[in-house]
mmCIF file of C-alpha atoms and ligand atoms in Angstrom:
data_model
loop_
_atom_site.group_PDB
_atom_site.id
_atom_site.type_symbol
_atom_site.label_atom_id
_atom_site.label_comp_id
_atom_site.label_asym_id
_atom_site.label_seq_id
_atom_site.Cartn_x
_atom_site.Cartn_y
_atom_site.Cartn_z
ATOM 1 C CA UNK A 1 -2.023 11.333 -20.522
ATOM 2 C CA UNK A 2 -0.625 10.934 -24.019
ATOM 3 C CA UNK A 3 0.302 7.316 -24.553
ATOM 4 C CA UNK A 4 1.965 6.508 -27.864
ATOM 5 C CA UNK A 5 2.071 2.720 -28.039
ATOM 6 C CA UNK A 6 4.890 1.323 -30.220
ATOM 7 C CA UNK A 7 2.675 -1.708 -30.984
ATOM 8 C CA UNK A 8 -0.184 0.366 -32.333
ATOM 9 C CA UNK A 9 2.180 2.525 -34.284
ATOM 10 C CA UNK A 10 3.213 -0.529 -36.298
ATOM 11 C CA UNK A 11 -0.320 -1.519 -37.207
ATOM 12 C CA UNK A 12 -2.006 -0.469 -40.400
ATOM 13 C CA UNK A 13 -4.366 2.218 -39.132
ATOM 14 C CA UNK A 14 -6.526 1.846 -42.256
ATOM 15 C CA UNK A 15 -7.519 -1.767 -41.437
ATOM 16 C CA UNK A 16 -11.045 -2.577 -42.521
ATOM 17 C CA UNK A 17 -13.688 -2.019 -39.829
ATOM 18 C CA UNK A 18 -16.971 -3.854 -40.298
ATOM 19 C CA UNK A 19 -19.682 -1.795 -38.647
ATOM 20 C CA UNK A 20 -22.546 -3.500 -36.907
ATOM 21 C CA UNK A 21 -25.495 -1.808 -38.422
ATOM 22 C CA UNK A 22 -28.156 -4.450 -38.130
ATOM 23 C CA UNK A 23 -29.267 -7.105 -35.653
ATOM 24 C CA UNK A 24 -27.413 -10.389 -35.685
ATOM 25 C CA UNK A 25 -28.279 -13.836 -34.312
ATOM 26 C CA UNK A 26 -25.602 -15.644 -32.343
ATOM 27 C CA UNK A 27 -25.043 -18.091 -29.494
ATOM 28 C CA UNK A 28 -22.405 -16.128 -27.732
ATOM 29 C CA UNK A 29 -21.570 -12.400 -27.968
ATOM 30 C CA UNK A 30 -18.186 -11.455 -26.563
ATOM 31 C CA UNK A 31 -18.036 -7.708 -25.829
ATOM 32 C CA UNK A 32 -14.615 -6.102 -26.093
ATOM 33 C CA UNK A 33 -11.778 -7.027 -28.402
ATOM 34 C CA UNK A 34 -8.819 -6.838 -26.060
ATOM 35 C CA UNK A 35 -6.742 -9.853 -25.089
ATOM 36 C CA UNK A 36 -9.548 -11.112 -22.734
ATOM 37 C CA UNK A 37 -12.268 -10.915 -25.392
ATOM 38 C CA UNK A 38 -10.128 -12.084 -28.304
ATOM 39 C CA UNK A 39 -8.848 -15.217 -26.419
ATOM 40 C CA UNK A 40 -12.336 -15.935 -25.094
ATOM 41 C CA UNK A 41 -13.702 -15.832 -28.660
ATOM 42 C CA UNK A 42 -10.726 -17.892 -29.883
ATOM 43 C CA UNK A 43 -11.249 -20.735 -27.448
ATOM 44 C CA UNK A 44 -15.011 -20.644 -27.779
ATOM 45 C CA UNK A 45 -14.708 -21.096 -31.524
ATOM 46 C CA UNK A 46 -12.000 -23.753 -31.133
ATOM 47 C CA UNK A 47 -13.643 -25.819 -28.444
ATOM 48 C CA UNK A 48 -17.390 -25.475 -29.071
ATOM 49 C CA UNK A 49 -19.692 -25.541 -32.030
ATOM 50 C CA UNK A 50 -21.278 -22.232 -30.913
ATOM 51 C CA UNK A 51 -21.584 -19.296 -33.213
ATOM 52 C CA UNK A 52 -19.471 -16.464 -31.722
ATOM 53 C CA UNK A 53 -19.540 -12.766 -32.377
ATOM 54 C CA UNK A 54 -16.839 -10.443 -31.072
ATOM 55 C CA UNK A 55 -17.998 -6.830 -30.749
ATOM 56 C CA UNK A 56 -15.471 -4.019 -30.237
ATOM 57 C CA UNK A 57 -16.338 -0.356 -29.667
ATOM 58 C CA UNK A 58 -13.193 0.947 -31.206
ATOM 59 C CA UNK A 59 -10.498 -1.170 -32.823
ATOM 60 C CA UNK A 60 -9.320 -4.648 -31.911
ATOM 61 C CA UNK A 61 -6.564 -4.503 -29.256
ATOM 62 C CA UNK A 62 -6.548 -0.652 -29.158
ATOM 63 C CA UNK A 63 -7.432 -0.554 -25.446
ATOM 64 C CA UNK A 64 -5.151 -1.542 -22.624
ATOM 65 C CA UNK A 65 -4.048 -4.556 -24.723
ATOM 66 C CA UNK A 66 -2.515 -2.278 -27.356
ATOM 67 C CA UNK A 67 -0.847 -0.070 -24.775
ATOM 68 C CA UNK A 68 0.868 -2.583 -22.519
ATOM 69 C CA UNK A 69 4.582 -2.874 -21.918
ATOM 70 C CA UNK A 70 4.856 -6.180 -23.765
ATOM 71 C CA UNK A 71 5.878 -8.393 -20.867
ATOM 72 C CA UNK A 72 3.912 -11.568 -20.305
ATOM 73 C CA UNK A 73 4.282 -12.497 -16.607
ATOM 74 C CA UNK A 74 2.233 -14.970 -14.595
ATOM 75 C CA UNK A 75 1.751 -12.895 -11.545
ATOM 76 C CA UNK A 76 -1.154 -11.355 -9.640
ATOM 77 C CA UNK A 77 -0.129 -8.071 -8.106
ATOM 78 C CA UNK A 78 -2.637 -8.236 -5.208
ATOM 79 C CA UNK A 79 -1.095 -9.980 -2.160
ATOM 80 C CA UNK A 80 -2.122 -13.659 -1.843
ATOM 81 C CA UNK A 81 -3.238 -13.234 1.816
ATOM 82 C CA UNK A 82 -5.444 -10.397 0.867
ATOM 83 C CA UNK A 83 -7.178 -12.348 -1.905
ATOM 84 C CA UNK A 84 -7.647 -15.375 0.386
ATOM 85 C CA UNK A 85 -9.514 -13.127 2.852
ATOM 86 C CA UNK A 86 -11.962 -12.180 0.134
ATOM 87 C CA UNK A 87 -12.308 -15.385 -1.959
ATOM 88 C CA UNK A 88 -11.020 -18.169 0.228
ATOM 89 C CA UNK A 89 -7.779 -20.227 -0.288
ATOM 90 C CA UNK A 90 -9.284 -22.817 -2.611
ATOM 91 C CA UNK A 91 -10.425 -20.224 -5.147
ATOM 92 C CA UNK A 92 -7.128 -18.261 -5.073
ATOM 93 C CA UNK A 93 -5.063 -21.420 -5.565
ATOM 94 C CA UNK A 94 -7.257 -22.344 -8.490
ATOM 95 C CA UNK A 95 -6.726 -18.895 -9.967
ATOM 96 C CA UNK A 96 -2.923 -19.214 -9.694
ATOM 97 C CA UNK A 97 -3.056 -22.767 -11.095
ATOM 98 C CA UNK A 98 -4.974 -21.539 -14.138
ATOM 99 C CA UNK A 99 -2.698 -18.459 -14.445
ATOM 100 C CA UNK A 100 0.386 -20.687 -14.661
ATOM 101 C CA UNK A 101 -1.487 -23.042 -17.061
ATOM 102 C CA UNK A 102 -2.182 -20.157 -19.338
ATOM 103 C CA UNK A 103 1.323 -20.285 -20.788
ATOM 104 C CA UNK A 104 0.116 -23.322 -22.792
ATOM 105 C CA UNK A 105 -2.975 -21.499 -23.991
ATOM 106 C CA UNK A 106 -0.830 -18.577 -25.197
ATOM 107 C CA UNK A 107 1.445 -20.983 -27.148
ATOM 108 C CA UNK A 108 -1.662 -22.621 -28.607
ATOM 109 C CA UNK A 109 -3.072 -19.290 -29.771
ATOM 110 C CA UNK A 110 0.184 -18.152 -31.297
ATOM 111 C CA UNK A 111 0.709 -21.426 -33.170
ATOM 112 C CA UNK A 112 -2.819 -21.986 -34.400
ATOM 113 C CA UNK A 113 -3.544 -18.388 -35.385
ATOM 114 C CA UNK A 114 -0.091 -18.369 -37.046
ATOM 115 C CA UNK A 115 0.829 -15.178 -35.241
ATOM 116 C CA UNK A 116 4.203 -13.885 -36.456
ATOM 117 C CA UNK A 117 4.950 -11.639 -33.518
ATOM 118 C CA UNK A 118 7.862 -13.241 -31.670
ATOM 119 C CA UNK A 119 7.478 -14.195 -28.011
ATOM 120 C CA UNK A 120 10.816 -14.517 -26.287
ATOM 121 C CA UNK A 121 10.903 -16.660 -23.184
ATOM 122 C CA UNK A 122 13.485 -15.763 -20.510
ATOM 123 C CA UNK A 123 14.024 -16.507 -16.834
ATOM 124 C CA UNK A 124 13.544 -13.421 -14.773
ATOM 125 C CA UNK A 125 15.045 -12.476 -11.437
ATOM 126 C CA UNK A 126 13.117 -10.353 -9.007
ATOM 127 C CA UNK A 127 14.721 -8.281 -6.296
ATOM 128 C CA UNK A 128 13.263 -7.268 -2.942
ATOM 129 C CA UNK A 129 13.964 -4.134 -0.998
ATOM 130 C CA UNK A 130 12.039 -4.549 2.251
ATOM 131 C CA UNK A 131 11.255 -7.161 4.878
ATOM 132 C CA UNK A 132 7.586 -6.843 4.169
ATOM 133 C CA UNK A 133 8.037 -7.766 0.523
ATOM 134 C CA UNK A 134 10.131 -10.819 1.383
ATOM 135 C CA UNK A 135 7.714 -12.050 4.050
ATOM 136 C CA UNK A 136 4.785 -11.596 1.706
ATOM 137 C CA UNK A 137 6.511 -13.588 -1.027
ATOM 138 C CA UNK A 138 7.622 -16.389 1.278
ATOM 139 C CA UNK A 139 4.085 -16.639 2.778
ATOM 140 C CA UNK A 140 2.603 -16.933 -0.721
ATOM 141 C CA UNK A 141 5.324 -19.436 -1.783
ATOM 142 C CA UNK A 142 4.577 -21.569 1.300
ATOM 143 C CA UNK A 143 0.871 -21.829 0.580
ATOM 144 C CA UNK A 144 1.433 -22.541 -3.109
ATOM 145 C CA UNK A 145 4.071 -25.127 -2.302
ATOM 146 C CA UNK A 146 1.708 -26.918 0.063
ATOM 147 C CA UNK A 147 -0.930 -26.816 -2.616
ATOM 148 C CA UNK A 148 1.272 -28.514 -5.191
ATOM 149 C CA UNK A 149 1.900 -25.405 -7.195
ATOM 150 C CA UNK A 150 5.560 -24.937 -8.067
ATOM 151 C CA UNK A 151 7.271 -21.736 -7.075
ATOM 152 C CA UNK A 152 10.773 -20.466 -7.472
ATOM 153 C CA UNK A 153 13.119 -20.224 -4.511
ATOM 154 C CA UNK A 154 13.730 -16.946 -2.657
ATOM 155 C CA UNK A 155 17.313 -16.424 -1.786
ATOM 156 C CA UNK A 156 18.160 -14.203 1.211
ATOM 157 C CA UNK A 157 21.673 -13.145 1.984
ATOM 158 C CA UNK A 158 22.769 -13.585 5.542
ATOM 159 C CA UNK A 159 24.164 -10.086 5.269
ATOM 160 C CA UNK A 160 20.679 -8.651 4.745
ATOM 161 C CA UNK A 161 20.270 -5.979 7.408
ATOM 162 C CA UNK A 162 16.943 -7.374 8.520
ATOM 163 C CA UNK A 163 17.987 -10.998 8.421
ATOM 164 C CA UNK A 164 17.661 -11.336 12.233
ATOM 165 C CA UNK A 165 14.133 -9.962 12.032
ATOM 166 C CA UNK A 166 12.965 -12.850 9.787
ATOM 167 C CA UNK A 167 11.008 -15.266 11.892
ATOM 168 C CA UNK A 168 12.374 -18.778 12.143
ATOM 169 C CA UNK A 169 9.322 -20.227 10.334
ATOM 170 C CA UNK A 170 10.074 -18.061 7.274
ATOM 171 C CA UNK A 171 13.726 -19.077 7.141
HETATM 172 C C1 FAD B 1 0.391 1.236 -19.902
HETATM 173 C C2 FAD B 1 0.104 -0.217 -19.627
HETATM 174 C C3 FAD B 1 1.132 -1.145 -19.520
HETATM 175 C C4 FAD B 1 0.850 -2.482 -19.243
HETATM 176 N N1 FAD B 1 1.831 -3.413 -19.250
HETATM 177 C C5 FAD B 1 1.561 -4.750 -19.125
HETATM 178 C C6 FAD B 1 2.555 -5.760 -19.293
HETATM 179 O O1 FAD B 1 3.707 -5.402 -19.550
HETATM 180 N N2 FAD B 1 2.147 -6.995 -19.092
HETATM 181 C C7 FAD B 1 0.885 -7.414 -18.865
HETATM 182 O O2 FAD B 1 0.661 -8.559 -18.737
HETATM 183 N N3 FAD B 1 -0.098 -6.510 -18.728
HETATM 184 C C8 FAD B 1 0.220 -5.183 -18.875
HETATM 185 N N4 FAD B 1 -0.784 -4.217 -18.788
HETATM 186 C C9 FAD B 1 -2.107 -4.694 -18.488
HETATM 187 C C10 FAD B 1 -2.738 -5.379 -19.721
HETATM 188 O O3 FAD B 1 -2.485 -4.613 -20.878
HETATM 189 C C11 FAD B 1 -4.278 -5.450 -19.446
HETATM 190 O O4 FAD B 1 -4.510 -6.149 -18.205
HETATM 191 C C12 FAD B 1 -4.962 -6.202 -20.525
HETATM 192 O O5 FAD B 1 -4.594 -5.764 -21.866
HETATM 193 C C13 FAD B 1 -6.462 -6.062 -20.340
HETATM 194 O O6 FAD B 1 -7.122 -6.733 -21.393
HETATM 195 P P1 FAD B 1 -8.663 -6.648 -21.567
HETATM 196 O O7 FAD B 1 -8.981 -7.453 -22.792
HETATM 197 O O8 FAD B 1 -9.276 -7.070 -20.260
HETATM 198 O O9 FAD B 1 -8.971 -5.091 -21.725
HETATM 199 P P2 FAD B 1 -8.783 -4.075 -23.008
HETATM 200 O O10 FAD B 1 -7.530 -4.440 -23.759
HETATM 201 O O11 FAD B 1 -8.891 -2.748 -22.415
HETATM 202 O O12 FAD B 1 -10.020 -4.451 -23.888
HETATM 203 C C14 FAD B 1 -11.286 -4.084 -23.603
HETATM 204 C C15 FAD B 1 -11.914 -3.665 -24.905
HETATM 205 O O13 FAD B 1 -13.348 -3.533 -24.717
HETATM 206 C C16 FAD B 1 -13.808 -2.505 -25.544
HETATM 207 N N5 FAD B 1 -15.094 -2.141 -24.948
HETATM 208 C C17 FAD B 1 -15.376 -1.621 -23.724
HETATM 209 N N6 FAD B 1 -16.676 -1.459 -23.596
HETATM 210 C C18 FAD B 1 -17.252 -1.871 -24.719
HETATM 211 C C19 FAD B 1 -18.595 -1.961 -25.180
HETATM 212 N N7 FAD B 1 -19.584 -1.530 -24.413
HETATM 213 N N8 FAD B 1 -18.867 -2.435 -26.369
HETATM 214 C C20 FAD B 1 -17.862 -2.864 -27.196
HETATM 215 N N9 FAD B 1 -16.580 -2.790 -26.810
HETATM 216 C C21 FAD B 1 -16.255 -2.314 -25.610
HETATM 217 C C22 FAD B 1 -12.715 -1.465 -25.450
HETATM 218 O O14 FAD B 1 -12.732 -0.587 -26.565
HETATM 219 C C23 FAD B 1 -11.470 -2.340 -25.422
HETATM 220 O O15 FAD B 1 -10.917 -2.517 -26.714
HETATM 221 C C24 FAD B 1 -0.520 -2.847 -19.033
HETATM 222 C C25 FAD B 1 -1.557 -1.919 -19.194
HETATM 223 C C26 FAD B 1 -1.214 -0.667 -19.486
HETATM 224 C C27 FAD B 1 -2.353 0.330 -19.669
#
């Protein structure tokens, strides 16, 4: 599918590309220059004395990173319960904890790399259309709340058609 990214359209397509045409010695080689590779390289260079090389097959941030919708949201799309079955509760809570903590890492990268691209912070509101979605969210919130992770409230109108179906424990 043709995907014309507005972000990539703004970049100078003739940026210098340094080809890797000989062997190099390094401590760490990060493969892939998307947000994952770039931030890994950034924090390795910042927090260690290791020599770091970032290798990219095409151009930096021209993969999924250059094609995204531009929203930075701390959320994992896979249901919490489902991940707990595979990885265990402790590991999933740790993942969420680190996900929420990543806001600070993002601010750190933007400030220290003097990135000019503005990042606007807003409070979002999420709507639900089915009982299943609400129950899933409340279940996740309950586990996170018990684990000391902060979560926003979920408001449910008493006029919701399936209000009666919500089990007492969820209310
Ligand atoms: C259309 C779309 C919309 C999205 N919207 C959002 C959004 O609004 N918010 C959000 O948070 N996320 C969004 N995402 C998801 C987000 O963009 C990705 O999860 C994220 O960019 C992945 O980053 P990455 O570094 O893991 O991968 P990529 O950005 O894909 O980086 C991987 C890089 O590795 C390189 N590579 C691969 N193999 C090799 C190799 N062997 N040698 C050298 N280099 C190699 C590739 O060329 C590529 O540049 C969206 C994704 C898409 C596609």
